[in-house]
Structure formats: structure tokens, C-alpha cells
PDB file of C-alpha atoms in Angstrom:
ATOM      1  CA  UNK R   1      13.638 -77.847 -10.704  1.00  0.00           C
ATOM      2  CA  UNK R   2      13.865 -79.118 -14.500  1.00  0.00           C
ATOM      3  CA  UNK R   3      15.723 -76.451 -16.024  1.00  0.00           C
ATOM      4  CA  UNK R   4      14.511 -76.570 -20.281  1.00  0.00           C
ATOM      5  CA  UNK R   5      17.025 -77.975 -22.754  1.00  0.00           C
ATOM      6  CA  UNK R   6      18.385 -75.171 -25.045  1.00  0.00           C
ATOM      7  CA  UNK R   7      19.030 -75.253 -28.405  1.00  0.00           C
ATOM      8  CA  UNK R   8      21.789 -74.074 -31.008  1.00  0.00           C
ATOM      9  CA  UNK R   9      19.036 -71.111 -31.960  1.00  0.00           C
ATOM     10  CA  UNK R  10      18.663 -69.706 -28.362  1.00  0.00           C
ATOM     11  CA  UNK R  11      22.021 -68.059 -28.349  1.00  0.00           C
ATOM     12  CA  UNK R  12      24.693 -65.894 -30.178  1.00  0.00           C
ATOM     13  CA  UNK R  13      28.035 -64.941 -29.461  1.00  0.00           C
ATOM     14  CA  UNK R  14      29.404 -61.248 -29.826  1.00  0.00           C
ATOM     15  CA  UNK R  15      32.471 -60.796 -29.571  1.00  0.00           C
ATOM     16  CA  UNK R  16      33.158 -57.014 -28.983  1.00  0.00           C
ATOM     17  CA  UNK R  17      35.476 -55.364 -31.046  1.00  0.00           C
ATOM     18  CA  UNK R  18      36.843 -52.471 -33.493  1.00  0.00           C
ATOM     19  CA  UNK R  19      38.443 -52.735 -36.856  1.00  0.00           C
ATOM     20  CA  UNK R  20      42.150 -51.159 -35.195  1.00  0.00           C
ATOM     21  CA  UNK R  21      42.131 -54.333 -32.690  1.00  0.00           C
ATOM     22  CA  UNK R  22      41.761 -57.120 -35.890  1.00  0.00           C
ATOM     23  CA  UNK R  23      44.995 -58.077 -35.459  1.00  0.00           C
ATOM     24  CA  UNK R  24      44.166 -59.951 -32.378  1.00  0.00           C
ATOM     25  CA  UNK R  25      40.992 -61.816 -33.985  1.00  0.00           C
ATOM     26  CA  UNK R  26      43.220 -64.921 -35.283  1.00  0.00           C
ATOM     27  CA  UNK R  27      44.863 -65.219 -31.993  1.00  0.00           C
ATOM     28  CA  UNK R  28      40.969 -65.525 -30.686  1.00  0.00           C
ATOM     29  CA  UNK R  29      39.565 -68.046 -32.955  1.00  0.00           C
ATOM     30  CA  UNK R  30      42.762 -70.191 -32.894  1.00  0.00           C
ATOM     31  CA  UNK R  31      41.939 -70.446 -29.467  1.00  0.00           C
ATOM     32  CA  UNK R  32      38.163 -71.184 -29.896  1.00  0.00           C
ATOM     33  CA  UNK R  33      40.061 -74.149 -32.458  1.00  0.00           C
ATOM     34  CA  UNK R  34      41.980 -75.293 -29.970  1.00  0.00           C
ATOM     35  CA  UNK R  35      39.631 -75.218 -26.965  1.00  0.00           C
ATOM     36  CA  UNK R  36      36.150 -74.822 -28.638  1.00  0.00           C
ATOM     37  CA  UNK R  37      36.619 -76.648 -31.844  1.00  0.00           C
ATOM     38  CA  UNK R  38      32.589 -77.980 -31.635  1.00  0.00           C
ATOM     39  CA  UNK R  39      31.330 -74.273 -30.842  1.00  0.00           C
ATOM     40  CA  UNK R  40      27.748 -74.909 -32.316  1.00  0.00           C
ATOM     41  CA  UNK R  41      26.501 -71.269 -32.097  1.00  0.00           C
ATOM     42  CA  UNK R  42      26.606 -68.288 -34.226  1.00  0.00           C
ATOM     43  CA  UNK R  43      29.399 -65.489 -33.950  1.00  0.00           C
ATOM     44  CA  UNK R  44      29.008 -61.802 -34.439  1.00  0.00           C
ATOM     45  CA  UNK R  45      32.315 -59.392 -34.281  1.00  0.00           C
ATOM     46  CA  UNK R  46      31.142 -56.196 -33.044  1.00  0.00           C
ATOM     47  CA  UNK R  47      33.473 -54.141 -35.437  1.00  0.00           C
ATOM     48  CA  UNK R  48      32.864 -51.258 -37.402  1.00  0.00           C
ATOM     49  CA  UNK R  49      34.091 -52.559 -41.302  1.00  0.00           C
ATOM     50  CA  UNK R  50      36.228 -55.516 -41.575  1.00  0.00           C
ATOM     51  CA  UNK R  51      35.136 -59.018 -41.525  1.00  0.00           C
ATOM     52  CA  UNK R  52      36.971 -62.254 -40.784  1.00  0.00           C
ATOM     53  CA  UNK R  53      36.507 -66.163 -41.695  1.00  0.00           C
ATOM     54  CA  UNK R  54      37.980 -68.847 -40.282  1.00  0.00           C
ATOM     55  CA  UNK R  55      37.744 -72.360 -41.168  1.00  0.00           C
ATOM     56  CA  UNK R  56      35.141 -74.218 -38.956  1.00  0.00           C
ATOM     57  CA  UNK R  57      33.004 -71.472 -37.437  1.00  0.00           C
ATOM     58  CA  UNK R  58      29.943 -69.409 -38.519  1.00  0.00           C
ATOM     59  CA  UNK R  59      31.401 -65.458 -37.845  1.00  0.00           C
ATOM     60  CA  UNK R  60      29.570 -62.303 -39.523  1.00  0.00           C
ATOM     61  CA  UNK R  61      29.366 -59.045 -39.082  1.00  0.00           C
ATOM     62  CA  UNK R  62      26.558 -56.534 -38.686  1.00  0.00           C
ATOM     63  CA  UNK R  63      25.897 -55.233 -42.026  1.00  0.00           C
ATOM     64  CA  UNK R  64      27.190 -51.453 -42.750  1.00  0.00           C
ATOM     65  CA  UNK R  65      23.416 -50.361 -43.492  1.00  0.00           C
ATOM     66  CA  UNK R  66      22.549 -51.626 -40.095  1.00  0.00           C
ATOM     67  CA  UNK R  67      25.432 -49.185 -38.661  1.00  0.00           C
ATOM     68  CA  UNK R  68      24.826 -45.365 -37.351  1.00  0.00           C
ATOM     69  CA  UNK R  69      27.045 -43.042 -38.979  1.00  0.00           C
ATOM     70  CA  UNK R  70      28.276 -42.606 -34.828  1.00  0.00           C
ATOM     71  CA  UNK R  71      31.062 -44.868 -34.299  1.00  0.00           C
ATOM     72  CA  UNK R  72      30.879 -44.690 -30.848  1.00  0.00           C
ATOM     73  CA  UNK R  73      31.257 -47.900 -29.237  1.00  0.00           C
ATOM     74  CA  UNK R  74      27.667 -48.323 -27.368  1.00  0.00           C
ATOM     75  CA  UNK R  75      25.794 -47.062 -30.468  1.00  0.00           C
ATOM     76  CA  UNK R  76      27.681 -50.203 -32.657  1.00  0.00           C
ATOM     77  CA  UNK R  77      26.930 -52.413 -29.461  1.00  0.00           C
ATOM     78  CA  UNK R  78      22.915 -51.661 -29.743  1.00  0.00           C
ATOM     79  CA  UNK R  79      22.928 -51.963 -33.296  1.00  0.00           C
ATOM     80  CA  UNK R  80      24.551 -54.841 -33.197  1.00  0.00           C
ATOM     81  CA  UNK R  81      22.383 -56.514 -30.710  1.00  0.00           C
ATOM     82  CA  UNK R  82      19.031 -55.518 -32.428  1.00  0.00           C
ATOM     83  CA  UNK R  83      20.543 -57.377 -35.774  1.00  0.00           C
ATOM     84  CA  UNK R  84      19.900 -60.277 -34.000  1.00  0.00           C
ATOM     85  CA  UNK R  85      17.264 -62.447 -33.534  1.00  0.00           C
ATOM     86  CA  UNK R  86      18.427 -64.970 -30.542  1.00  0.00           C
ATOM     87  CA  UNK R  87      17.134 -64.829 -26.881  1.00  0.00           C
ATOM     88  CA  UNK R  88      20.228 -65.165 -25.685  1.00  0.00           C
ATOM     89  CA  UNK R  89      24.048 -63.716 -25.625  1.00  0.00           C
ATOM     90  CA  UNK R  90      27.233 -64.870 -24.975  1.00  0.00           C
ATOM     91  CA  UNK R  91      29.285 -61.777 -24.884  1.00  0.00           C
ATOM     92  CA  UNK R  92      32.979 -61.584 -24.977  1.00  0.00           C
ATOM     93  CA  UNK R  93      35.946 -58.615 -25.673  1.00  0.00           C
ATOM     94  CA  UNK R  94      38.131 -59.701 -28.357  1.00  0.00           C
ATOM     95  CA  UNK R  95      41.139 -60.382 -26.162  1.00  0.00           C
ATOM     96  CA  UNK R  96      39.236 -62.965 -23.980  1.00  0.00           C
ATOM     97  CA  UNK R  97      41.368 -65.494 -25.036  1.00  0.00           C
ATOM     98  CA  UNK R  98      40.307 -69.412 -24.319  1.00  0.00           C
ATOM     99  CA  UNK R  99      42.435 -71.116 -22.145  1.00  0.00           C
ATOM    100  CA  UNK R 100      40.348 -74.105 -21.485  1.00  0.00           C
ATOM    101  CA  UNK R 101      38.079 -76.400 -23.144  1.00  0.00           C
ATOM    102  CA  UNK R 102      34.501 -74.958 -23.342  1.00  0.00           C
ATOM    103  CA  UNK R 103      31.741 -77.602 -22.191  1.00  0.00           C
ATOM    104  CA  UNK R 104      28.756 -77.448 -24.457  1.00  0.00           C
ATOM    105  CA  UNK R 105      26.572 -79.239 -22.121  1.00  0.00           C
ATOM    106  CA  UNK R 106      27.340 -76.901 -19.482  1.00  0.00           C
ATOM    107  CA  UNK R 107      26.688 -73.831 -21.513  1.00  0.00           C
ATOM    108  CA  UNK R 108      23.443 -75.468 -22.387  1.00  0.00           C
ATOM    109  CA  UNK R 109      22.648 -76.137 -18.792  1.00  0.00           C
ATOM    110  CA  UNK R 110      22.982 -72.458 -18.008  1.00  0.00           C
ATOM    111  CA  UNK R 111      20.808 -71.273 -20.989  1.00  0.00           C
ATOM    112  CA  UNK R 112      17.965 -73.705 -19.592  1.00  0.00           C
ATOM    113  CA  UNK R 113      18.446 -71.893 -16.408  1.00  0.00           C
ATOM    114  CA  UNK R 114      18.380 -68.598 -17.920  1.00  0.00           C
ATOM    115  CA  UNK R 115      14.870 -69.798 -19.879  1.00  0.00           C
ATOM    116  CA  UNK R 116      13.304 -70.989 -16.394  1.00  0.00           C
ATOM    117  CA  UNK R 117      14.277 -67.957 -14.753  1.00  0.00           C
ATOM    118  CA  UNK R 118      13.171 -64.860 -16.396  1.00  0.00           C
ATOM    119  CA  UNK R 119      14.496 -62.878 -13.365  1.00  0.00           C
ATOM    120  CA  UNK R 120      18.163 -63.870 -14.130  1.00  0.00           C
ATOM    121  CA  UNK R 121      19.853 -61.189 -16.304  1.00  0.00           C
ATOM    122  CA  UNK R 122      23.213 -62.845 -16.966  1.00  0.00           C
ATOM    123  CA  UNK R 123      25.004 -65.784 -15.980  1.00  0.00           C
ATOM    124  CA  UNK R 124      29.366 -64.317 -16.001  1.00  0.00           C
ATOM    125  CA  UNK R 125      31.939 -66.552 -16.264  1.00  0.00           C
ATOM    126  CA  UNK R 126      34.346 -65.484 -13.392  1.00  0.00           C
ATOM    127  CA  UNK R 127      34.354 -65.909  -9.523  1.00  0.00           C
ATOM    128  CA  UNK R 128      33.989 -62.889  -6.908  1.00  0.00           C
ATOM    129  CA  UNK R 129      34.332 -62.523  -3.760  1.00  0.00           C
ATOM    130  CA  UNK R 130      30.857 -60.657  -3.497  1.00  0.00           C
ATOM    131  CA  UNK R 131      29.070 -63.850  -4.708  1.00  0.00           C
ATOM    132  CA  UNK R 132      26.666 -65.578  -2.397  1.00  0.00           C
ATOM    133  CA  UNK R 133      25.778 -69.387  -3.803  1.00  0.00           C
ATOM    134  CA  UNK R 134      22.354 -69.244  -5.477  1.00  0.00           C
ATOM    135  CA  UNK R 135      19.807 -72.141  -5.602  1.00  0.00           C
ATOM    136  CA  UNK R 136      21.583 -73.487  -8.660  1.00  0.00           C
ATOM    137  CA  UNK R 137      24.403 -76.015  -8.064  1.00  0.00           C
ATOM    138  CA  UNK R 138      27.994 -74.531  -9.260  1.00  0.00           C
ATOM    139  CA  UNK R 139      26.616 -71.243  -9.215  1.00  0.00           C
ATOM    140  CA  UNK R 140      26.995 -68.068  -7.426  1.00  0.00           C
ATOM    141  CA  UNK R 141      24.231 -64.742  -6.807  1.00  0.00           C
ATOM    142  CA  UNK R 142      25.316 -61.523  -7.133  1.00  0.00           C
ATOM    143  CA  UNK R 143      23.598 -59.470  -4.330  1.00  0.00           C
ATOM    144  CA  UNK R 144      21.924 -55.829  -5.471  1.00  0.00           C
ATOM    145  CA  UNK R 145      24.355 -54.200  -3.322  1.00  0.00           C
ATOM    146  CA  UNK R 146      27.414 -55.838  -4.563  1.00  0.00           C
ATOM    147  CA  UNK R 147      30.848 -53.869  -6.196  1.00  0.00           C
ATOM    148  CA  UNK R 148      30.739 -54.602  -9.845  1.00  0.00           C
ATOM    149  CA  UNK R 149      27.498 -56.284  -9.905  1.00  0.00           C
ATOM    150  CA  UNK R 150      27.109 -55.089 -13.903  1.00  0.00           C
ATOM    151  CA  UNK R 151      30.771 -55.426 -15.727  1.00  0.00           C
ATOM    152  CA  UNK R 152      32.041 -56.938 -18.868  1.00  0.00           C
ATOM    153  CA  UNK R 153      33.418 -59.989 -17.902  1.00  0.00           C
ATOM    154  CA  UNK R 154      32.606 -62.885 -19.893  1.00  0.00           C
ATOM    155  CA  UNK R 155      28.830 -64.308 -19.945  1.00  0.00           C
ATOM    156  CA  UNK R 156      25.258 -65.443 -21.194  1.00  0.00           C
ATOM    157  CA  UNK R 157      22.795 -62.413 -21.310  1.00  0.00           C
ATOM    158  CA  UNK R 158      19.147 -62.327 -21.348  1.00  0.00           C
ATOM    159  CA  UNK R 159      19.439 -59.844 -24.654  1.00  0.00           C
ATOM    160  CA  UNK R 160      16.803 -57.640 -23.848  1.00  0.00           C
ATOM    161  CA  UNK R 161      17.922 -56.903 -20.398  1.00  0.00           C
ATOM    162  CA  UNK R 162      21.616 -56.434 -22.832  1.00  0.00           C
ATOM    163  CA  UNK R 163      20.044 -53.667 -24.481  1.00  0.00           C
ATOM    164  CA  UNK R 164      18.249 -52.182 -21.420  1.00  0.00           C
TER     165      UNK R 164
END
């Protein structure tokens, strides 16, 4: 199967935060410079008020008049996820530090397979011993009856099934 070719607009990354963990935001991105440094895709930080630049990347925030008055951490999540208008994201806590180079190519291979397989909620970025190998080479099928089959490691999302 040809899986499609994606492209920079398919996808967005969130990185999941709060204004009290900021501190921990330059550690982040000086590890997306270090290991990431041609990271072609919007960022979003998932915080309630503060902002943060950093040379090299595209990061905003979701605009205060997009907020609810809740700041409760799901309610900032769906707001945050309706404020944008890609197919596709790659989610990530703020203390998921890189400790390896990222492989565009690779990332775009798993966003065509996402696109040719509407049935495929999320591709995560860890290995389990619940994982059965799926039809796609280098990756693995998490079973319906499988411990932690939803959790928040690292990964692409289909962004509606996100907010569902």
C-alpha cells in the first residue's frame, strides 16, 4: 500500500503545559535545537497565560479570548485543540525531553499512514509489551483489550478522535 505524502500543514504540535511548569520550557526547546533543529511544523504550548519564543521555531499560544474562564486542564486541552485548524497532532507533556534526533521523513511516513487509514487514532512513540506488529513495517497494534491502550505518551493523533 502507497501510504500519501504529508505535508508541513497536516500537523501541529501541542505541547501540554501550565504557566507554574515554564521554567522547564527552555530546557524543552533546547532540546528540540539540539535534536530537532529542522522541526518544520507549528507549535502550540497548552498553557494558561505566558508565552515563549525561541530562536528558530514557530511556538504560540491559544489566545486568552479563546480560553474558558475554567482552568481546568481538559477544558484548556479542548480549547486548545479546536484553535486549530490541522488534521493532525503531535502531542507531547512539557517534560518530554528529546534525547534523539527526530527523523522528518519518518514522521511524515506515519502521517501518510494516518491519512490512508482513517481507522487509526494515534500512532505513540513508545514500545509495550501489549503491542502486536500491525501491517505497517516498524510498527506495532494495540489490541482493544490491551492495559493502557489510551495514555499520554508521546504521539501523532487523528485530532478529531483527540477531542472525542
Amino acid at each position: 500500500m502507497i501510504e500519501p505524502i504529508s505535508k508541513i500543514e497536516d500537523v501541529t504540535i501541542v505541547i501540554n503545559s501550565c504557566d507554574d511548569y515554564s521554567d522547564v520550557w527552555p530546557v524543552l526547546f533546547n532540546s528540540f535545537k539540539k535534536f530537532w533543529p529542522d522541526c518544520p511544523y507549528k507549535i502550540v504550548i497548552n498553557a494558561e497565560t505566558k508565552s515563549y519564543k525561541f530562536d528558530g521555531f514557530f511556538i504560540s499560544n491559544v489566545k486568552k479570548e479563546q480560553l474558558n474562564k475554567s482552568s481546568d486542564w481538559g477544558a484548556r486541552l479542548i480549547n486548545t485543540l479546536n484553535g486549530i485548524d490541522t488534521q493532525f497532532i503531535f502531542m507531547i507533556f512539557d517534560d518530554y525531553i528529546l534525547d534523539a534526533p527526530i527523523d522528518n521523513n519518518q514522521l511524515a511516513r506515519f502521517i501518510g499512514i494516518l491519512k490512508s487509514n482513517i481507522h487509526i487514532a494515534v500512532i505513540y512513540f513508545y514500545n509495550s509489551d501489549n503491542d502486536e506488529h500491525s501491517e505497517y513495517s516498524g510498527l506495532c497494534e494495540i489490541k482493544g483489550d490491551a492495559d493502557y491502550k489510551l495514555n499520554s505518551a508521546p504521539g501523532i493523533w487523528r485530532k478529531d478522535r483527540l477531542l472525542k
